[in-house]
Amino acid sequence: MVLWGGGALLASGSHVRVELLAEPGAVVAGGEAFWVAVRLDHDPGWHTYYKEPGDSGLPTKIRWELPEGFSAGEIRWPVPQRIELPPLVNYGYEGQASLLVLMTPPAEIVGESVTLKAQVSWLECLEACVPGKADVAVTLPVSDSPVTPTMEMSLFFNEARALLEKVSPSRVGGEGALGGGLTIWLAVLLAFFGGVLLNLMPCVLPVLSIKFLGFIETPRETLRWHGVLYGVGVWVSFLVLAGVLIFLRAGGEKLGWGFQLQSPFFVGILAALFFTLALNLLGVFEIGTSLIGLGGLLGGKSSANAFLSGALAVLVATPCTAPFMGPALGYALTQSAGISLVTFSALGVGMAFPYVLLSFFPGGLRWIPKPGPWMVTLKQGMAFLFFATCLWMVWVLGLQGGVGLVTKALLIFLGIAVGGWLAGSVAGRARSDRGRSGVRWMGALIGIGSALGLLSFRGAVLTAVSAEDAFSQERVETLLAEGRPVFVDFTAAWCITCQVNEKTTLSTQKVQNAFQKYNVAFLVADWTNSDPAITHALELFGRDGVPLYILYVPGLEPRVLPTILTPDIVLDALKSLHQGSSS
């Protein structure tokens, strides 16, 4: 059926009927943009999903097929309903809902009419969920001057515009009810405990273990002050990180937790920093008081070092995600700037809490022997933890930029090592102060000059991730339509938590056998490099970083697995899948 002046072709899904409507009576070449609407008419009890579906579900999508020169804007969503399926809370639409899109015509149009086409896909749910898809179109005449819309179209679009969201979607559903079922207080609580547990993650342990040993050397009368300064350093660093994230996201960047590690430049800086610290711990050079105080970051006694060590701990923590952090951060970055900062503050307070507590009650360190030569040996041993971290960073660089980038990094490390050796060991054997100073400056210049080579990493060409088993939403929908369950591993090479889960659980033989036994398709959403599609997919589940593990089952809502995986968790999820299909 084709109706001029805002008519539609009608398509039907199983429980949702879809229409494409256009407001104007005609299209004017070079004229003003006009509204079109995808109207969804649901069977009683059935619903489809909002762009942020909440605990589960998928948003409705529109794929346009437009005449040459036409461009479609983003979907303008009406205020969704809060749909509760305890313990899940979703956001979507029942009854009738219209998704508005602003359509811009070109300066010139060939022909007497134009046809706008779209493929609309959605997930419709009652007790079970079914993917739906329909092709719709609307044909409009071309005119030299604007044509008044019909009364019916005018009323329809006025009502649809009045229903567009005017408040943050997270506030839908009543006072205190926030996105993904979280309230601000629950998000703050999750962030605090996530921060506490972040101290146990492998990327933070090397720094904190040395920092705790620094307690022994710190005089008791200044111990609390140092503890507080360390906590302030952690807290301020989280606020700075949150501020950068908020600023960049406000500018349209799709970023999340650990986003900086998607940049080879930042990974290179971090690797060079760890390498330099490792050399310092080994005693290759001492720069604590003469140059930049870098050596004091880990165990120095000054107030500045206490603060900076907190900043360093946050810096090295970003590749890790602890339990409870994912929902809290995903919530924080979809809220106002104030709420985001409050949530990140709670994360910082949680991370600093154990150390600050220990500084006020140092009796908990009685088990540590008194200071002695053993501390030098232990400190040197810790250097190898930093070398290991450095190796991991180089591996990430290899995945991001290939062998060329790895070679550059190794040459830079060689220059830093030579510079450290000259500034330390060689300068120490000089016969005069003048000679010692000259060699130290030579070493410093070689080391710093080598480090400047990291600037070339900013223009590094990123290596494409292997397309084998690569995630895409279209592929998930195709596999579900074939009746296959899908397990999606949202991961990144720089995410230590992801790598630990990979080694301890996902790559184990019994888990792999279970995937084959239950015919589960395994897809990898690799976020090592920036990928807007994966960022968007993470946002659909209220997450702002990796890891994230989703088990899709045909006819059911997606299941989110915990951040920290064990083989039993995955096997139980797959077994329940089998039980569900057989019941």
Short mmCIF file of C-alpha atoms in Angstrom, two decimals, residues 301-516:
data_model
loop_
_atom_site.label_atom_id
_atom_site.label_comp_id
_atom_site.label_asym_id
_atom_site.label_seq_id
_atom_site.Cartn_x
_atom_site.Cartn_y
_atom_site.Cartn_z
CA LYS A 301 59.59 9.00 52.66
CA SER A 302 58.67 12.50 51.50
CA SER A 303 55.09 13.79 51.43
CA ALA A 304 55.28 14.33 47.68
CA ASN A 305 56.32 10.72 47.15
CA ALA A 306 53.42 9.48 49.27
CA PHE A 307 51.01 11.43 47.07
CA LEU A 308 52.67 10.41 43.81
CA SER A 309 52.71 6.74 44.77
CA GLY A 310 48.92 6.95 45.03
CA ALA A 311 48.78 8.38 41.52
CA LEU A 312 51.09 5.62 40.27
CA ALA A 313 48.89 2.94 41.84
CA VAL A 314 45.88 4.29 39.93
CA LEU A 315 47.89 4.46 36.74
CA VAL A 316 48.88 0.81 36.90
CA ALA A 317 45.39 -0.23 38.05
CA THR A 318 43.61 0.84 34.88
CA PRO A 319 44.25 -2.42 32.96
CA CYS A 320 42.39 -4.35 35.67
CA THR A 321 38.74 -4.62 36.56
CA ALA A 322 37.65 -5.95 39.91
CA PRO A 323 34.30 -7.52 40.83
CA PHE A 324 31.53 -4.92 41.37
CA MET A 325 33.39 -2.33 39.29
CA GLY A 326 31.71 -3.06 35.96
CA PRO A 327 28.10 -2.16 36.90
CA ALA A 328 29.25 0.82 38.98
CA LEU A 329 31.38 2.33 36.21
CA GLY A 330 28.81 1.55 33.54
CA TYR A 331 26.25 3.36 35.65
CA ALA A 332 28.54 6.30 36.46
CA LEU A 333 29.34 7.15 32.87
CA THR A 334 25.69 7.26 31.82
CA GLN A 335 24.80 9.78 34.52
CA SER A 336 25.41 13.47 35.05
CA ALA A 337 28.97 14.68 35.59
CA GLY A 338 28.28 15.15 39.32
CA ILE A 339 27.08 11.57 39.85
CA SER A 340 29.97 10.23 37.75
CA LEU A 341 32.47 12.06 39.94
CA VAL A 342 30.79 10.81 43.13
CA THR A 343 30.97 7.20 41.89
CA PHE A 344 34.62 7.51 40.84
CA SER A 345 35.35 9.11 44.21
CA ALA A 346 33.91 6.05 45.92
CA LEU A 347 36.12 3.84 43.77
CA GLY A 348 39.19 5.84 44.82
CA VAL A 349 38.22 5.81 48.48
CA GLY A 350 37.75 2.05 48.31
CA MET A 351 41.15 1.49 46.71
CA ALA A 352 42.93 3.70 49.25
CA PHE A 353 40.98 2.40 52.24
CA PRO A 354 43.13 -0.66 53.18
CA TYR A 355 46.36 1.31 53.05
CA VAL A 356 45.01 4.30 54.98
CA LEU A 357 43.52 1.94 57.56
CA LEU A 358 46.86 0.22 57.97
CA SER A 359 48.63 3.54 58.41
CA PHE A 360 46.36 4.31 61.38
CA PHE A 361 46.65 0.79 62.81
CA PRO A 362 50.16 -0.39 61.85
CA GLY A 363 49.95 -3.25 64.34
CA GLY A 364 48.71 -5.35 61.42
CA LEU A 365 52.28 -5.34 60.05
CA ARG A 366 53.86 -7.04 63.05
CA TRP A 367 54.43 -10.15 60.97
CA ILE A 368 56.91 -8.27 58.78
CA PRO A 369 60.52 -8.59 60.02
CA LYS A 370 62.43 -5.53 61.15
CA PRO A 371 64.33 -3.53 58.50
CA GLY A 372 67.53 -5.14 57.33
CA PRO A 373 69.48 -6.37 54.29
CA TRP A 374 66.56 -8.62 53.37
CA MET A 375 64.66 -5.53 52.20
CA VAL A 376 67.29 -4.78 49.55
CA THR A 377 67.06 -8.33 48.24
CA LEU A 378 63.26 -8.20 48.21
CA LYS A 379 63.28 -4.83 46.49
CA GLN A 380 65.55 -6.16 43.77
CA GLY A 381 63.32 -9.21 43.42
CA MET A 382 60.33 -6.94 42.92
CA ALA A 383 62.12 -5.45 39.92
CA PHE A 384 61.41 -8.65 38.01
CA LEU A 385 57.68 -8.19 38.57
CA PHE A 386 58.00 -4.85 36.81
CA PHE A 387 60.04 -6.44 34.03
CA ALA A 388 57.27 -9.03 33.64
CA THR A 389 54.67 -6.26 33.45
CA CYS A 390 56.83 -4.54 30.89
CA LEU A 391 56.94 -7.70 28.79
CA TRP A 392 53.17 -7.87 28.88
CA MET A 393 52.96 -4.25 27.69
CA VAL A 394 55.31 -5.06 24.81
CA TRP A 395 53.06 -7.97 23.89
CA VAL A 396 50.10 -5.57 23.82
CA LEU A 397 52.12 -3.23 21.57
CA GLY A 398 52.79 -6.15 19.26
CA LEU A 399 49.06 -6.82 18.94
CA GLN A 400 48.36 -3.15 18.38
CA GLY A 401 51.11 -2.22 15.96
CA GLY A 402 53.01 -5.34 14.93
CA VAL A 403 56.71 -6.20 14.98
CA GLY A 404 57.78 -2.71 13.94
CA LEU A 405 56.29 -1.13 17.03
CA VAL A 406 57.82 -3.81 19.27
CA THR A 407 61.24 -3.17 17.74
CA LYS A 408 60.93 0.56 18.41
CA ALA A 409 59.94 -0.12 22.02
CA LEU A 410 62.91 -2.43 22.59
CA LEU A 411 65.33 0.14 21.14
CA ILE A 412 63.88 2.78 23.47
CA PHE A 413 64.33 0.45 26.44
CA LEU A 414 67.93 -0.15 25.37
CA GLY A 415 68.55 3.59 25.34
CA ILE A 416 66.96 3.99 28.77
CA ALA A 417 69.08 1.15 30.14
CA VAL A 418 72.30 2.65 28.76
CA GLY A 419 71.37 6.04 30.15
CA GLY A 420 70.60 4.56 33.57
CA TRP A 421 73.84 2.61 33.59
CA LEU A 422 75.89 5.74 32.79
CA ALA A 423 74.02 7.87 35.34
CA GLY A 424 74.38 5.21 38.02
CA SER A 425 77.22 2.73 37.96
CA VAL A 426 79.61 4.57 35.62
CA ALA A 427 79.10 7.98 37.23
CA GLY A 428 79.65 6.44 40.66
CA ARG A 429 83.17 5.37 39.67
CA ALA A 430 84.21 8.81 38.40
CA ARG A 431 87.27 10.25 40.13
CA SER A 432 86.01 13.82 40.43
CA ASP A 433 82.72 15.54 41.17
CA ARG A 434 82.89 17.31 37.83
CA GLY A 435 83.41 14.08 35.97
CA ARG A 436 80.64 12.39 37.95
CA SER A 437 78.22 15.20 37.17
CA GLY A 438 79.14 15.14 33.49
CA VAL A 439 78.59 11.40 33.14
CA ARG A 440 75.28 11.65 34.99
CA TRP A 441 74.05 14.34 32.65
CA MET A 442 75.19 12.30 29.67
CA GLY A 443 73.26 9.31 30.96
CA ALA A 444 70.19 11.44 31.65
CA LEU A 445 70.27 12.90 28.15
CA ILE A 446 70.59 9.47 26.53
CA GLY A 447 67.75 8.06 28.66
CA ILE A 448 65.41 11.01 28.15
CA GLY A 449 66.31 11.27 24.48
CA SER A 450 65.48 7.61 23.99
CA ALA A 451 62.18 8.03 25.81
CA LEU A 452 61.24 10.85 23.44
CA GLY A 453 61.09 8.17 20.76
CA LEU A 454 57.75 7.25 22.27
CA LEU A 455 56.31 10.30 20.53
CA SER A 456 56.46 8.34 17.28
CA PHE A 457 53.94 5.88 18.77
CA ARG A 458 51.20 8.51 18.46
CA GLY A 459 50.95 7.95 14.72
CA ALA A 460 51.27 4.18 14.89
CA VAL A 461 49.07 2.32 12.42
CA LEU A 462 46.91 -0.07 14.41
CA THR A 463 46.89 -3.67 13.34
CA ALA A 464 43.49 -5.09 12.51
CA VAL A 465 42.33 -7.76 14.91
CA SER A 466 41.76 -11.20 13.41
CA ALA A 467 38.27 -11.53 11.96
CA GLU A 468 38.06 -15.16 13.02
CA ASP A 469 35.20 -15.56 15.47
CA ALA A 470 34.93 -11.78 15.64
CA PHE A 471 31.85 -10.30 17.27
CA SER A 472 29.25 -8.24 15.48
CA GLN A 473 25.66 -7.72 16.50
CA GLU A 474 24.55 -8.88 13.07
CA ARG A 475 26.45 -12.13 13.48
CA VAL A 476 24.89 -12.71 16.89
CA GLU A 477 21.42 -12.20 15.44
CA THR A 478 22.20 -14.52 12.52
CA LEU A 479 23.39 -17.30 14.81
CA LEU A 480 20.37 -16.86 17.10
CA ALA A 481 18.08 -17.04 14.09
CA GLU A 482 19.75 -20.38 13.24
CA GLY A 483 18.86 -21.61 16.71
CA ARG A 484 22.41 -21.56 18.12
CA PRO A 485 23.28 -20.12 21.53
CA VAL A 486 26.10 -17.54 21.43
CA PHE A 487 28.76 -16.78 24.02
CA VAL A 488 30.42 -13.39 23.55
CA ASP A 489 33.77 -12.66 25.21
CA PHE A 490 34.24 -8.89 25.48
CA THR A 491 37.99 -8.66 26.07
CA ALA A 492 41.19 -6.71 25.39
CA ALA A 493 44.86 -7.66 25.29
CA TRP A 494 45.69 -5.00 27.90
CA CYS A 495 42.97 -6.20 30.29
CA ILE A 496 44.71 -8.42 32.84
CA THR A 497 41.42 -9.62 34.32
CA CYS A 498 40.38 -10.71 30.82
CA GLN A 499 43.64 -12.58 30.29
CA VAL A 500 43.37 -14.34 33.65
CA ASN A 501 39.81 -15.45 32.85
CA GLU A 502 41.01 -16.61 29.44
CA LYS A 503 43.79 -18.77 30.89
CA THR A 504 41.99 -20.12 33.94
CA THR A 505 38.56 -20.71 32.44
CA LEU A 506 37.69 -20.02 28.83
CA SER A 507 40.67 -21.81 27.27
CA THR A 508 40.47 -24.87 29.51
CA GLN A 509 39.66 -28.10 27.77
CA LYS A 510 36.52 -28.90 29.74
CA VAL A 511 35.01 -25.47 29.02
CA GLN A 512 35.90 -25.72 25.34
CA ASN A 513 34.38 -29.22 25.25
CA ALA A 514 31.21 -27.86 26.84
CA PHE A 515 30.92 -25.16 24.17
CA GLN A 516 31.10 -27.89 21.52
#
